Amino acid sequence: MQDLHCQPCDRAADTPEIHHFTTLASTSVEARRWLMEGRTPPFWIVADTQSEGRGRQGRVWQSEPGNLYVSTGRRFSAPPATLATLSLVAGIAVHEAIAKAAATPLTLTLKWPNDIQVGEAKLGGILVESQKSAEPGAYDLTIGIGINITSSPALEERQTTHLAALAPSIARDDLLSELITSFESWLKIWNEGQGLETIITAWQQRAAPLGTPLKVRLGSNRIEGRFAGLDPSGSLLLKQNDGTTRTITGGELL
Ligand code: BTN
């Protein structure tokens, strides 16, 4: 593992450093280690491959060369419920970055809380993890983003896809650059939760239409209903067949 180059060089002074590695166990694990060791956030860590890439719900994130694997390390003082809404910020940034980097229009949708899809096929995912910071009252966050560019894993439980199958070639570093620009700009709008209303509107504009049928796994239960948007805190609203609306704060969409 070698930090190939640290690149604040050609970036604006307030833009975080970007560190590139050929291989890491996981960019998110590395980012968390840096935060725990006292490295000052914010920073971005990119790897060409990961040997122990991590997905949500304890799943493995297969990390072949050619795709984007990146994490950012951050520190905030907002409460955990507000920090959870950073997955919406990251989703908007991923959506915007892919749309800008792709030479042809793609029908991308965000799936709550933080998948990026084309139709029913997963194109990328976001993993937000937090822990109490050594700084009193603050939380350290790692926001890990994986986007399939040149390949996608064959999964039993989900369709997957990659950008090269959908659009003329997109260079990883162009996509990375768009992603960082979008993320930093939406993060300013989010403003530690002060701008959450704008974030929720922007996220909903990039999600499947209201009324789309959804299945949610909550522990060992599965419930069905229709997408009814997000509530003001960023939780999912599910309109059930009996007409009632249920607020979903955790769980997973199937
Ligand atoms: C998901 O399950 O949808 C979230 C996947 C997140 C994968 C990314 S790849 C970069 C970062 N490092 C990891 O180990 N995981 C995240």
Short mmCIF file of C-alpha atoms and ligand atoms in Angstrom, two decimals:
data_model
loop_
_atom_site.label_atom_id
_atom_site.label_comp_id
_atom_site.label_asym_id
_atom_site.label_seq_id
_atom_site.Cartn_x
_atom_site.Cartn_y
_atom_site.Cartn_z
CA MET A 1 0.00 0.00 0.00
CA GLN A 2 1.47 3.31 -1.04
CA ASP A 3 0.01 6.79 -1.11
CA LEU A 4 0.69 7.54 -4.77
CA HIS A 5 0.08 11.19 -4.61
CA CYS A 6 -1.55 13.67 -2.41
CA GLN A 7 -3.28 16.21 -4.55
CA PRO A 8 -4.22 19.50 -3.07
CA CYS A 9 -1.74 20.91 -5.64
CA ASP A 10 -4.13 21.94 -8.41
CA ARG A 11 -7.22 22.35 -6.22
CA ALA A 12 -8.74 25.33 -4.45
CA ALA A 13 -7.34 25.99 -0.99
CA ASP A 14 -10.57 24.95 0.77
CA THR A 15 -10.87 21.65 -1.16
CA PRO A 16 -9.87 18.59 0.88
CA GLU A 17 -6.78 16.56 0.01
CA ILE A 18 -7.22 13.48 -2.20
CA HIS A 19 -5.01 10.44 -1.54
CA HIS A 20 -4.68 7.69 -4.17
CA PHE A 21 -3.66 4.09 -3.45
CA THR A 22 -3.26 1.13 -5.77
CA THR A 23 -4.80 -1.23 -3.24
CA LEU A 24 -6.29 -1.02 0.24
CA ALA A 25 -8.32 -3.41 2.36
CA SER A 26 -11.10 -0.81 2.28
CA THR A 27 -11.00 2.94 1.70
CA SER A 28 -13.58 3.35 4.49
CA VAL A 29 -11.56 1.31 6.99
CA GLU A 30 -8.50 3.34 6.05
CA ALA A 31 -10.40 6.62 6.47
CA ARG A 32 -11.64 5.54 9.90
CA ARG A 33 -8.10 4.54 10.90
CA TRP A 34 -6.79 7.95 9.82
CA LEU A 35 -9.49 9.70 11.88
CA MET A 36 -8.71 7.57 14.93
CA GLU A 37 -5.00 8.26 14.53
CA GLY A 38 -5.72 11.99 14.68
CA ARG A 39 -5.33 12.89 11.01
CA THR A 40 -7.25 16.13 10.41
CA PRO A 41 -10.41 15.78 8.30
CA PRO A 42 -11.70 16.41 5.72
CA PHE A 43 -9.85 14.17 3.26
CA TRP A 44 -10.63 11.76 0.43
CA ILE A 45 -9.08 8.31 -0.05
CA VAL A 46 -9.30 6.48 -3.40
CA ALA A 47 -8.11 2.95 -4.20
CA ASP A 48 -7.82 1.12 -7.54
CA THR A 49 -8.88 -2.11 -5.80
CA GLN A 50 -9.98 -3.18 -2.34
CA SER A 51 -9.19 -6.59 -0.84
CA GLU A 52 -11.91 -6.31 1.84
CA GLY A 53 -14.46 -3.91 0.38
CA ARG A 54 -17.47 -3.49 2.65
CA GLY A 55 -21.12 -3.03 1.73
CA ARG A 56 -24.15 -2.22 3.86
CA GLN A 57 -25.62 -4.80 6.26
CA GLY A 58 -22.21 -6.50 6.64
CA ARG A 59 -22.07 -7.51 2.97
CA VAL A 60 -18.88 -7.78 0.91
CA TRP A 61 -18.35 -5.12 -1.79
CA GLN A 62 -16.49 -6.85 -4.60
CA SER A 63 -13.79 -4.46 -5.77
CA GLU A 64 -12.30 -5.36 -9.15
CA PRO A 65 -9.95 -2.85 -10.81
CA GLY A 66 -11.65 -0.33 -13.12
CA ASN A 67 -14.45 0.81 -10.79
CA LEU A 68 -14.49 3.73 -8.37
CA TYR A 69 -13.82 3.06 -4.68
CA VAL A 70 -13.58 6.20 -2.60
CA SER A 71 -14.21 7.33 0.97
CA THR A 72 -14.15 10.69 2.65
CA GLY A 73 -13.34 11.29 6.32
CA ARG A 74 -15.28 14.09 8.05
CA ARG A 75 -15.93 15.52 11.52
CA PHE A 76 -19.22 17.19 12.53
CA SER A 77 -20.92 18.31 15.73
CA ALA A 78 -24.51 17.76 14.55
CA PRO A 79 -26.59 15.04 16.30
CA PRO A 80 -26.48 11.46 14.88
CA ALA A 81 -30.00 11.68 13.37
CA THR A 82 -28.90 14.72 11.35
CA LEU A 83 -25.63 13.06 10.35
CA ALA A 84 -27.58 10.09 8.99
CA THR A 85 -28.97 12.44 6.32
CA LEU A 86 -25.48 12.69 4.81
CA SER A 87 -26.34 9.52 2.90
CA LEU A 88 -28.91 11.64 1.01
CA VAL A 89 -26.23 14.27 0.29
CA ALA A 90 -23.89 11.58 -1.02
CA GLY A 91 -26.68 10.07 -3.15
CA ILE A 92 -27.42 13.41 -4.81
CA ALA A 93 -23.71 13.97 -5.45
CA VAL A 94 -23.28 10.50 -6.99
CA HIS A 95 -26.33 11.01 -9.21
CA GLU A 96 -25.16 14.45 -10.33
CA ALA A 97 -21.58 13.32 -10.92
CA ILE A 98 -22.56 10.35 -13.09
CA ALA A 99 -25.02 12.47 -15.07
CA LYS A 100 -22.28 15.06 -15.73
CA ALA A 101 -19.49 12.56 -16.52
CA ALA A 102 -21.63 10.45 -18.90
CA ALA A 103 -21.60 11.66 -22.49
CA THR A 104 -25.13 10.32 -23.05
CA PRO A 105 -28.23 10.81 -20.85
CA LEU A 106 -28.82 7.94 -18.42
CA THR A 107 -32.00 7.16 -16.50
CA LEU A 108 -30.50 7.08 -13.04
CA THR A 109 -32.59 6.86 -9.87
CA LEU A 110 -31.79 7.02 -6.20
CA LYS A 111 -33.21 4.28 -4.03
CA TRP A 112 -33.62 5.02 -0.32
CA PRO A 113 -31.50 5.29 1.65
CA ASN A 114 -28.51 5.31 -0.66
CA ASP A 115 -28.38 3.12 -3.75
CA ILE A 116 -27.92 4.39 -7.27
CA GLN A 117 -29.80 2.42 -9.89
CA VAL A 118 -30.50 2.20 -13.59
CA GLY A 119 -33.94 0.62 -13.84
CA GLU A 120 -33.85 -2.17 -11.25
CA ALA A 121 -30.09 -2.71 -11.56
CA LYS A 122 -27.69 -1.42 -8.92
CA LEU A 123 -24.93 0.81 -10.30
CA GLY A 124 -23.41 1.94 -7.04
CA GLY A 125 -23.79 2.18 -3.30
CA ILE A 126 -22.96 4.39 -0.36
CA LEU A 127 -21.91 3.36 3.13
CA VAL A 128 -22.08 6.00 5.88
CA GLU A 129 -20.47 5.04 9.19
CA SER A 130 -20.00 7.20 12.27
CA GLN A 131 -18.36 7.06 15.66
CA LYS A 132 -17.75 9.47 18.52
CA SER A 133 -14.74 11.63 17.84
CA ALA A 134 -11.84 12.16 20.22
CA GLU A 135 -12.95 15.82 20.00
CA PRO A 136 -15.67 16.31 22.66
CA GLY A 137 -19.21 16.55 21.26
CA ALA A 138 -18.12 15.70 17.72
CA TYR A 139 -18.62 12.66 15.49
CA ASP A 140 -16.19 11.22 12.97
CA LEU A 141 -17.81 10.01 9.77
CA THR A 142 -16.63 7.93 6.87
CA ILE A 143 -18.72 8.12 3.73
CA GLY A 144 -17.72 5.34 1.34
CA ILE A 145 -18.87 5.33 -2.28
CA GLY A 146 -18.57 2.55 -4.84
CA ILE A 147 -19.57 3.09 -8.48
CA ASN A 148 -19.42 0.30 -11.07
CA ILE A 149 -17.64 1.64 -14.15
CA THR A 150 -16.07 -1.23 -16.10
CA SER A 151 -17.65 -4.24 -14.37
CA SER A 152 -20.37 -5.22 -11.93
CA PRO A 153 -20.56 -8.34 -9.76
CA ALA A 154 -23.13 -11.05 -10.53
CA LEU A 155 -25.29 -11.19 -7.40
CA GLU A 156 -28.02 -13.70 -6.60
CA GLU A 157 -30.23 -11.25 -4.78
CA ARG A 158 -29.96 -8.21 -7.10
CA GLN A 159 -29.49 -7.14 -10.68
CA THR A 160 -26.35 -5.08 -11.15
CA THR A 161 -24.93 -2.99 -13.94
CA HIS A 162 -21.92 -0.81 -14.80
CA LEU A 163 -21.42 2.40 -16.74
CA ALA A 164 -19.45 0.87 -19.63
CA ALA A 165 -22.53 -1.23 -20.45
CA LEU A 166 -24.69 1.90 -20.69
CA ALA A 167 -22.63 4.80 -22.01
CA PRO A 168 -19.43 5.53 -23.92
CA SER A 169 -16.39 5.12 -21.71
CA ILE A 170 -16.18 7.27 -18.60
CA ALA A 171 -12.74 7.72 -17.06
CA ARG A 172 -12.65 6.93 -13.37
CA ASP A 173 -10.70 10.06 -12.50
CA ASP A 174 -13.15 12.29 -14.39
CA LEU A 175 -16.00 10.71 -12.45
CA LEU A 176 -14.05 11.11 -9.20
CA SER A 177 -13.44 14.77 -9.90
CA GLU A 178 -17.16 15.39 -10.67
CA LEU A 179 -18.11 13.45 -7.54
CA ILE A 180 -15.88 15.46 -5.23
CA THR A 181 -17.03 18.76 -6.74
CA SER A 182 -20.71 17.78 -6.40
CA PHE A 183 -20.31 16.38 -2.90
CA GLU A 184 -18.47 19.43 -1.57
CA SER A 185 -21.06 21.75 -3.05
CA TRP A 186 -24.10 19.78 -1.74
CA LEU A 187 -22.38 19.49 1.64
CA LYS A 188 -22.35 23.30 1.86
CA ILE A 189 -26.08 23.36 1.04
CA TRP A 190 -26.72 20.67 3.70
CA ASN A 191 -24.86 22.89 6.19
CA GLU A 192 -24.90 20.50 9.17
CA GLY A 193 -28.63 19.90 8.61
CA GLN A 194 -29.72 23.56 8.26
CA GLY A 195 -30.36 22.96 4.56
CA LEU A 196 -32.03 19.58 4.93
CA GLU A 197 -35.27 20.72 3.27
CA THR A 198 -33.38 21.58 0.07
CA ILE A 199 -31.51 18.26 0.25
CA ILE A 200 -34.74 16.29 0.61
CA THR A 201 -36.28 18.08 -2.38
CA ALA A 202 -33.16 17.45 -4.50
CA TRP A 203 -33.07 13.79 -3.46
CA GLN A 204 -36.76 13.25 -4.27
CA GLN A 205 -36.25 14.80 -7.73
CA ARG A 206 -33.70 12.04 -8.41
CA ALA A 207 -35.71 9.18 -6.90
CA ALA A 208 -38.30 6.87 -8.46
CA PRO A 209 -41.73 8.53 -8.92
CA LEU A 210 -44.17 8.74 -6.04
CA GLY A 211 -46.41 5.68 -6.05
CA THR A 212 -43.64 3.26 -7.14
CA PRO A 213 -44.26 -0.12 -5.44
CA LEU A 214 -41.69 -0.87 -2.71
CA LYS A 215 -40.85 -3.87 -0.54
CA VAL A 216 -39.04 -3.20 2.72
CA ARG A 217 -37.18 -5.72 4.89
CA LEU A 218 -37.40 -4.75 8.58
CA GLY A 219 -35.47 -7.39 10.54
CA SER A 220 -37.24 -10.66 9.73
CA ASN A 221 -40.40 -8.87 8.49
CA ARG A 222 -41.20 -7.76 4.96
CA ILE A 223 -43.70 -5.04 4.32
CA GLU A 224 -45.05 -3.73 1.03
CA GLY A 225 -46.45 -0.43 -0.06
CA ARG A 226 -45.89 2.50 -2.38
CA PHE A 227 -43.25 5.22 -2.26
CA ALA A 228 -44.75 8.36 -0.71
CA GLY A 229 -41.58 10.48 -0.55
CA LEU A 230 -39.41 11.39 2.41
CA ASP A 231 -40.52 13.05 5.65
CA PRO A 232 -38.80 16.27 6.85
CA SER A 233 -36.15 14.24 8.70
CA GLY A 234 -35.22 12.20 5.61
CA SER A 235 -37.06 9.00 6.64
CA LEU A 236 -38.90 7.01 3.98
CA LEU A 237 -42.69 7.27 3.79
CA LEU A 238 -44.43 4.07 2.70
CA LYS A 239 -48.12 4.17 1.81
CA GLN A 240 -49.52 0.78 2.74
CA ASN A 241 -52.37 -1.03 1.01
CA ASP A 242 -54.73 -0.24 3.92
CA GLY A 243 -54.25 3.48 3.20
CA THR A 244 -52.03 4.22 6.22
CA THR A 245 -48.58 5.74 5.79
CA ARG A 246 -45.66 4.20 7.65
CA THR A 247 -42.42 6.03 8.41
CA ILE A 248 -39.36 3.86 7.79
CA THR A 249 -36.18 4.96 9.56
CA GLY A 250 -34.07 1.81 9.06
CA GLY A 251 -34.24 -1.47 7.19
CA GLU A 252 -33.58 -2.12 3.56
CA LEU A 253 -35.56 -1.83 0.34
CA LEU A 254 -35.72 -5.08 -1.62
C1 BTN B 1 -23.71 -0.74 -0.40
O1 BTN B 1 -23.79 -1.84 0.17
O2 BTN B 1 -24.51 -0.41 -1.26
C2 BTN B 1 -22.63 0.24 -0.01
C3 BTN B 1 -21.37 -0.05 -0.75
C4 BTN B 1 -20.23 0.90 -0.44
C5 BTN B 1 -18.95 0.47 -1.12
C6 BTN B 1 -17.86 1.49 -0.96
S1 BTN B 1 -16.49 1.20 -2.03
C7 BTN B 1 -15.58 2.43 -1.19
C8 BTN B 1 -15.89 2.26 0.28
N1 BTN B 1 -15.02 1.26 0.86
C9 BTN B 1 -15.69 0.19 1.27
O3 BTN B 1 -15.16 -0.81 1.81
N2 BTN B 1 -16.99 0.34 1.04
C10 BTN B 1 -17.27 1.62 0.42
#
